[in-house]
Coordinates of C-alpha atoms and ligand atoms in Angstrom, one line a residue:
M262 CA -30.9 34.7 -35.9
E263 CA -29.5 35.2 -39.4
R264 CA -26.0 34.3 -40.4
E265 CA -24.2 34.4 -43.8
I266 CA -22.5 31.1 -44.0
L267 CA -21.1 31.3 -47.5
R268 CA -20.4 33.8 -50.3
L269 CA -19.4 32.4 -53.7
G270 CA -18.1 34.2 -56.7
W271 CA -18.8 32.9 -60.1
R272 CA -16.8 33.5 -63.3
T273 CA -19.5 35.9 -64.4
D274 CA -20.1 38.9 -62.3
K275 CA -22.6 37.0 -60.2
E276 CA -22.3 36.1 -56.5
T277 CA -24.3 33.7 -54.4
R278 CA -25.0 34.5 -50.8
V279 CA -26.0 31.7 -48.5
V280 CA -27.8 32.7 -45.3
S281 CA -28.8 30.4 -42.5
A282 CA -31.8 31.8 -40.6
G283 CA -34.4 30.7 -38.0
D284 CA -37.4 31.6 -40.1
L285 CA -38.4 32.8 -43.6
R286 CA -39.1 36.4 -42.7
G287 CA -36.0 38.0 -44.1
F288 CA -35.6 36.1 -47.4
C289 CA -36.8 39.1 -49.5
R290 CA -34.8 41.7 -47.5
D291 CA -32.2 42.1 -50.2
C292 CA -35.0 42.5 -52.9
G293 CA -35.3 46.3 -52.4
S294 CA -38.2 47.5 -54.5
R295 CA -38.0 44.5 -56.9
R296 CA -41.2 42.5 -57.4
V297 CA -41.3 38.8 -56.7
F298 CA -42.8 35.9 -58.6
L299 CA -43.2 32.9 -56.2
V300 CA -42.7 29.3 -57.4
A301 CA -43.7 27.1 -54.6
D302 CA -44.2 23.4 -53.5
A303 CA -47.9 22.7 -52.9
R304 CA -47.2 20.8 -49.7
V305 CA -45.0 23.5 -48.3
M306 CA -47.7 26.1 -49.1
S307 CA -50.3 24.0 -47.4
L308 CA -48.2 23.9 -44.2
H309 CA -46.2 27.2 -44.3
S310 CA -48.1 29.6 -46.6
Q311 CA -48.4 32.3 -43.9
A312 CA -44.7 32.4 -43.2
V313 CA -43.8 32.3 -46.9
L314 CA -46.3 35.1 -47.9
R315 CA -45.3 37.2 -44.9
G316 CA -41.7 36.9 -46.1
V317 CA -42.6 38.1 -49.6
G318 CA -44.9 40.9 -48.3
D319 CA -46.4 43.3 -50.8
R320 CA -43.9 42.6 -53.5
L321 CA -45.8 39.5 -54.7
L322 CA -46.4 39.6 -58.5
G323 CA -47.8 36.1 -59.0
T324 CA -47.6 32.6 -57.7
F325 CA -47.1 29.2 -59.4
V326 CA -47.7 26.3 -57.0
M327 CA -46.7 22.8 -58.1
E328 CA -46.7 19.3 -56.7
A329 CA -43.2 18.0 -56.1
S330 CA -43.3 14.9 -58.4
E331 CA -40.6 13.7 -60.8
K332 CA -43.4 13.0 -63.2
L333 CA -44.2 16.8 -63.2
K334 CA -40.6 17.9 -63.4
T335 CA -41.1 18.2 -67.2
P336 CA -41.0 20.6 -70.1
R337 CA -44.8 20.8 -69.9
T338 CA -44.6 22.2 -66.4
L339 CA -41.8 24.6 -67.4
Q340 CA -44.0 25.8 -70.2
A341 CA -47.0 26.3 -67.9
L342 CA -44.7 28.3 -65.6
W343 CA -43.4 30.5 -68.5
S344 CA -47.0 31.2 -69.3
E345 CA -47.7 32.4 -65.8
L346 CA -44.5 34.5 -65.8
H347 CA -45.9 36.1 -69.0
R348 CA -49.4 36.6 -67.5
A349 CA -47.9 38.2 -64.4
G350 CA -45.7 40.5 -66.5
V351 CA -42.5 39.5 -64.9
S352 CA -39.7 41.7 -66.3
R353 CA -35.9 41.7 -66.2
N354 CA -35.9 43.6 -62.9
D355 CA -38.1 41.2 -61.0
I356 CA -37.1 38.2 -58.9
V357 CA -38.1 34.5 -59.1
L358 CA -38.3 33.0 -55.7
A359 CA -38.4 29.2 -55.5
V360 CA -39.6 27.7 -52.2
G361 CA -39.5 23.9 -51.9
G362 CA -37.4 20.7 -52.3
G363 CA -35.0 19.9 -55.2
I364 CA -37.8 19.4 -57.7
V365 CA -39.4 22.8 -57.3
L366 CA -35.9 24.5 -57.0
D367 CA -34.8 22.8 -60.3
V368 CA -37.9 23.9 -62.2
G369 CA -38.1 27.4 -60.7
A370 CA -34.4 28.0 -61.3
F371 CA -34.7 26.7 -64.9
A372 CA -37.5 29.2 -65.5
A373 CA -35.5 32.0 -63.9
S374 CA -32.5 31.2 -66.1
T375 CA -34.5 31.4 -69.3
W376 CA -37.1 34.0 -68.6
M377 CA -35.9 37.3 -70.3
R378 CA -32.6 35.4 -70.7
G379 CA -32.2 35.4 -66.9
V380 CA -33.8 37.2 -64.0
R381 CA -32.7 37.3 -60.3
L382 CA -33.1 34.1 -58.4
V383 CA -33.7 33.4 -54.7
L384 CA -33.9 29.9 -53.4
A385 CA -35.5 28.8 -50.1
P386 CA -34.8 25.0 -49.9
T387 CA -37.3 23.2 -47.6
T388 CA -36.0 19.6 -47.7
L389 CA -32.8 18.4 -46.0
L390 CA -31.6 17.2 -49.4
A391 CA -32.1 20.6 -51.0
Q392 CA -30.5 22.3 -48.0
V393 CA -27.4 20.2 -48.0
D394 CA -27.0 19.9 -51.8
A395 CA -29.5 21.0 -54.4
C396 CA -29.7 24.7 -53.4
L397 CA -26.1 25.4 -54.4
G398 CA -24.1 25.0 -57.6
G399 CA -26.4 26.4 -60.3
K400 CA -27.7 23.3 -61.9
T401 CA -31.3 23.6 -63.1
A402 CA -33.2 20.7 -64.8
V403 CA -36.3 19.0 -66.1
N404 CA -36.7 15.3 -67.0
V405 CA -37.5 14.4 -70.6
G406 CA -39.1 11.1 -71.7
G407 CA -38.9 9.8 -68.1
V408 CA -35.1 10.2 -68.1
R409 CA -33.6 12.3 -65.3
N410 CA -32.4 15.9 -65.8
Q411 CA -32.0 15.7 -69.6
A412 CA -32.5 19.4 -70.2
G413 CA -31.1 22.1 -68.0
T414 CA -28.9 25.2 -67.6
F415 CA -26.2 26.4 -65.3
Y416 CA -27.6 29.3 -63.4
P417 CA -26.5 30.1 -59.8
A418 CA -28.9 31.8 -57.4
D419 CA -28.3 35.3 -56.1
L420 CA -29.4 34.3 -52.6
V421 CA -30.0 31.0 -50.9
W422 CA -32.1 31.2 -47.6
I423 CA -31.7 28.1 -45.4
C424 CA -34.1 27.7 -42.5
A425 CA -33.5 24.4 -40.7
E426 CA -36.7 24.9 -38.6
I427 CA -38.9 24.4 -41.8
L428 CA -37.7 20.8 -41.8
T429 CA -39.8 19.9 -38.7
T430 CA -42.7 19.2 -41.0
L431 CA -40.7 17.1 -43.5
P432 CA -41.9 13.4 -43.6
E433 CA -39.3 11.0 -42.0
R434 CA -38.7 9.2 -45.3
E435 CA -37.8 12.5 -47.0
Y436 CA -35.6 13.5 -44.1
R437 CA -33.6 10.3 -44.5
C438 CA -33.3 10.9 -48.3
G439 CA -31.2 14.0 -47.5
C440 CA -28.9 11.9 -45.3
G441 CA -27.8 10.0 -48.5
E442 CA -26.3 13.3 -49.9
I443 CA -24.7 14.0 -46.5
L444 CA -23.0 10.5 -46.7
K445 CA -21.9 11.3 -50.3
T446 CA -20.3 14.5 -49.2
A447 CA -18.7 12.8 -46.1
I448 CA -17.1 10.2 -48.4
L449 CA -15.9 12.7 -51.1
S450 CA -14.5 15.2 -48.6
G451 CA -13.0 12.7 -46.1
S452 CA -13.9 15.4 -43.4
A453 CA -13.9 14.0 -39.9
E454 CA -16.8 16.4 -39.0
L455 CA -19.0 15.2 -41.9
Q456 CA -18.1 11.6 -41.1
E457 CA -19.4 12.2 -37.5
I458 CA -22.5 13.9 -38.8
A459 CA -23.2 11.0 -41.2
G460 CA -22.8 8.6 -38.3
G461 CA -26.4 8.9 -37.3
L462 CA -29.6 11.0 -37.5
P463 CA -30.8 12.3 -34.2
L464 CA -34.5 11.9 -33.2
P465 CA -36.9 14.7 -34.2
G466 CA -36.5 17.7 -32.0
R467 CA -34.1 20.5 -31.2
E468 CA -31.0 18.3 -31.5
R469 CA -32.0 17.2 -35.0
T470 CA -32.6 20.8 -36.1
E471 CA -29.1 21.7 -34.9
W472 CA -27.7 18.6 -36.6
S473 CA -29.3 19.7 -39.9
R474 CA -27.9 23.2 -39.6
R475 CA -24.4 21.8 -39.1
A476 CA -24.8 19.3 -41.9
A477 CA -25.9 22.1 -44.4
S478 CA -23.0 24.3 -43.4
A479 CA -20.4 21.6 -43.8
C480 CA -21.8 20.0 -47.0
L481 CA -22.3 23.4 -48.7
A482 CA -18.8 24.6 -47.8
F483 CA -17.4 21.5 -49.4
K484 CA -19.6 21.8 -52.5
A485 CA -18.8 25.5 -52.8
G486 CA -15.1 24.8 -53.1
I487 CA -15.7 22.3 -55.9
V488 CA -18.3 24.3 -57.9
E489 CA -16.4 27.6 -57.6
A490 CA -13.3 26.0 -59.2
D491 CA -15.3 24.1 -61.8
P492 CA -18.8 25.7 -62.3
E493 CA -19.7 23.8 -65.5
E494 CA -18.4 20.3 -64.6
K495 CA -15.4 20.3 -67.0
S496 CA -13.1 18.6 -64.4
D497 CA -13.4 18.0 -60.6
R498 CA -17.1 18.7 -60.3
I499 CA -17.7 15.3 -61.9
L500 CA -16.8 13.9 -58.4
L501 CA -20.2 15.2 -57.1
N502 CA -21.8 12.5 -59.2
L503 CA -20.8 9.8 -56.7
G504 CA -23.7 7.4 -56.4
H505 CA -25.7 9.3 -59.1
T506 CA -24.8 7.3 -62.3
L507 CA -26.5 4.3 -60.9
G508 CA -28.9 6.3 -58.7
H509 CA -30.5 8.1 -61.6
A510 CA -30.8 4.9 -63.6
L511 CA -32.5 3.2 -60.6
E512 CA -35.0 6.0 -60.2
S513 CA -35.9 5.8 -63.9
A514 CA -36.0 2.0 -64.1
T515 CA -38.3 1.9 -61.0
G516 CA -40.6 4.5 -62.6
F517 CA -39.6 6.8 -59.7
G518 CA -40.7 4.2 -57.1
L519 CA -37.4 5.1 -55.3
N520 CA -36.9 8.6 -54.2
H521 CA -33.8 10.5 -55.4
G522 CA -32.0 10.2 -52.0
E523 CA -32.8 6.5 -51.7
A524 CA -31.6 5.7 -55.2
V525 CA -28.4 7.7 -54.6
S526 CA -27.8 5.8 -51.4
L527 CA -28.1 2.5 -53.2
G528 CA -25.9 4.0 -55.9
I529 CA -23.2 4.8 -53.4
L530 CA -23.3 1.3 -51.9
A531 CA -23.1 -0.3 -55.3
S532 CA -20.2 2.0 -56.3
S533 CA -18.3 1.0 -53.2
I534 CA -18.8 -2.7 -54.1
M535 CA -17.6 -2.0 -57.7
A536 CA -14.5 -0.2 -56.2
R537 CA -13.9 -3.2 -53.9
R538 CA -13.9 -5.5 -56.9
L539 CA -11.3 -3.2 -58.4
G540 CA -9.1 -3.4 -55.3
A541 CA -10.5 -1.0 -52.6
P542 CA -10.4 -2.4 -49.1
A543 CA -13.4 -4.6 -48.2
G544 CA -13.7 -2.8 -44.8
F545 CA -14.7 0.4 -46.5
T546 CA -17.8 -1.1 -48.1
E547 CA -18.7 -2.4 -44.6
E548 CA -18.3 1.2 -43.2
V549 CA -20.6 2.6 -46.0
L550 CA -23.2 -0.2 -45.2
S551 CA -23.1 0.6 -41.5
C552 CA -23.6 4.4 -42.1
L553 CA -26.5 3.7 -44.5
C554 CA -28.1 1.4 -41.8
G555 CA -27.5 4.0 -39.1
L556 CA -29.2 6.7 -41.3
G557 CA -32.2 4.4 -42.0
L558 CA -31.5 4.3 -45.7
P559 CA -32.1 1.3 -48.0
V560 CA -29.3 -1.2 -48.5
R561 CA -31.2 -3.7 -50.6
L562 CA -32.9 -3.2 -54.0
P563 CA -36.7 -3.0 -53.5
R564 CA -37.3 -5.6 -56.3
R565 CA -35.7 -7.1 -59.3
I566 CA -34.7 -4.3 -61.6
T567 CA -34.9 -4.6 -65.4
G568 CA -34.0 -2.3 -68.2
L569 CA -31.2 -0.6 -66.3
S570 CA -28.7 -0.5 -69.1
R571 CA -31.0 1.5 -71.3
F572 CA -31.1 4.3 -68.6
L573 CA -27.3 4.0 -68.0
R574 CA -26.7 4.7 -71.7
R575 CA -28.7 7.9 -71.3
D576 CA -26.4 9.2 -68.6
K577 CA -24.9 12.5 -69.5
K578 CA -21.4 11.1 -68.9
A579 CA -21.9 8.1 -71.3
R580 CA -19.7 8.1 -74.4
P581 CA -19.3 5.4 -77.0
E582 CA -16.0 4.3 -75.3
G583 CA -17.7 4.1 -71.9
T584 CA -18.8 6.0 -68.9
T585 CA -16.8 7.7 -66.2
W586 CA -17.9 6.4 -62.9
I587 CA -16.9 7.9 -59.6
L588 CA -15.7 5.0 -57.5
P589 CA -15.0 5.4 -53.7
F590 CA -11.9 3.6 -52.6
G591 CA -12.0 5.1 -49.1
W592 CA -13.0 8.2 -47.2
G593 CA -11.6 11.2 -49.2
D594 CA -10.4 8.9 -52.0
C595 CA -12.9 8.9 -54.9
R596 CA -11.6 8.1 -58.3
P597 CA -13.1 9.0 -61.7
T598 CA -12.9 5.6 -63.5
L599 CA -13.7 5.1 -67.2
L600 CA -15.5 1.8 -67.6
S601 CA -16.1 0.3 -71.1
P602 CA -19.6 -0.9 -71.7
D603 CA -18.5 -4.5 -71.1
A604 CA -16.6 -3.7 -67.9
E605 CA -19.5 -1.6 -66.6
G606 CA -22.1 -4.3 -67.4
E607 CA -20.1 -6.9 -65.4
L608 CA -19.3 -4.7 -62.4
V609 CA -22.8 -3.3 -62.2
A610 CA -24.4 -6.7 -62.4
G611 CA -22.0 -8.1 -59.7
A612 CA -22.8 -5.1 -57.4
L613 CA -26.6 -5.4 -57.9
E614 CA -26.4 -9.1 -57.2
E615 CA -24.8 -8.4 -53.8
I616 CA -27.5 -5.9 -52.8
S617 CA -30.5 -7.9 -54.2
Ligands
NAD813 N1 -29.8 21.1 -58.9 C1 -29.1 20.3 -58.1 O1 -27.9 20.5 -57.9 C2 -29.7 19.1 -57.5 C3 -28.9 18.3 -56.5 C4 -29.5 17.2 -55.9 C5 -30.8 16.9 -56.3 N2 -31.5 17.6 -57.2 C6 -32.9 17.2 -57.5 O2 -33.7 17.3 -56.4 C7 -34.8 16.5 -56.6 C8 -35.2 15.8 -55.2 O3 -35.5 16.8 -54.3 P1 -35.8 16.6 -52.8 O4 -35.3 15.3 -52.3 O5 -35.4 17.8 -52.1 O6 -37.4 16.5 -52.7 P2 -38.7 16.9 -53.5 O7 -38.6 18.2 -54.1 O8 -39.0 15.7 -54.3 O9 -39.7 16.9 -52.2 C9 -39.9 15.8 -51.5 C10 -41.3 15.8 -50.8 O10 -41.2 16.6 -49.6 C11 -42.3 17.6 -49.6 N3 -41.7 18.7 -48.8 C12 -40.8 19.6 -49.2 N4 -40.5 20.4 -48.2 C13 -41.3 20.1 -47.2 C14 -41.5 20.5 -45.8 N5 -40.7 21.5 -45.3 N6 -42.4 20.0 -45.1 C15 -43.2 18.9 -45.6 N7 -43.1 18.4 -46.8 C16 -42.1 19.0 -47.6 C17 -42.6 17.8 -51.1 O11 -43.9 18.3 -51.2 C18 -42.4 16.4 -51.6 O12 -43.6 15.6 -51.3 C19 -34.5 15.5 -57.7 O13 -35.3 15.9 -58.8 C20 -33.0 15.8 -58.0 O14 -32.7 15.7 -59.4 C21 -31.0 18.7 -57.8

């Protein structure tokens, strides 16, 4: 059961096809006679190597297996991967296939974008977060000096292969992390369907698999509209940063003790409190809180956080005059808001106080 759910055109001659499928078998079908270099998540390979390798077949040129850890999403890992691409003799005609969650996709895509100045890229996201968000949009990244996504490129995949069934082995905590990005998209889009999806995560089983499939289709359709119009984040794409300005700083300040999805969820809640302090209806923050509780996501900081302002200053949107925050004033009403360092300090401190 394979279905093309999206086809995006980019300003270059590139196109991204997004396919939803029941297994991994077909993900190299479009590869023709091209050879494939596999970049894969170690955990996924320990659970699904047979399916992955069967999908690649005899095209396999080489494999780079990595642990999905923010501490390894670094230039050093990228360099090790380049060395393996060299050793395997990967050429311009070959394909880099990345199989894993957002960490492995970000690193694999970065390598594909820079190897021989760009080779074909296929992504098979294996976490809910990666299926509803990270697999689409062309951002690649590594962390530098413990700061999130400091180096990266824009490089859309040629094919994204989404198999909701692979999520059955995903740990519950990781599943819930993906729900944070679903709530983000529900708020940004104001879509009734996404609001209903973000209303609660079904128990593991067939109903949850169907729910994930619907969530991925709806979230990616919304994201596609934004990134197609603004691929390099010169205008509206900035909206997709809802919850991320604070989320990234929280991840770094906790030494990655919070997962990306958990940090973004707290970032969304704190941003809704900041918006409320600037005039948004109080009832909206309550609705965000209730969704986060329903999805089993954190609504309180795990501990006292120090050193946050250092990481906020490192945000890619930070300028000397201030940082543009995306503040949610209601469903479908998110506003880019420039906050001076003083205003930001006061609003962030107030919001964090409320969720401590
Ligand atoms: N490029 C983008 O547009 C974009 C967007 C959002 C997030 N991201 C990045 O994504 C990263 C977070 O990624 P993530 O939350 O997808 O998770 P992850 O890559 O950190 O993986 C989470 C955990 O799940 C395991 N795992 C993955 N798939 C599994 C499966 N099917 N079964 C069992 N275990 C599995 C991994 O081994 C890991 O332990 C962050 O680095 C973030 O910056 C990128």
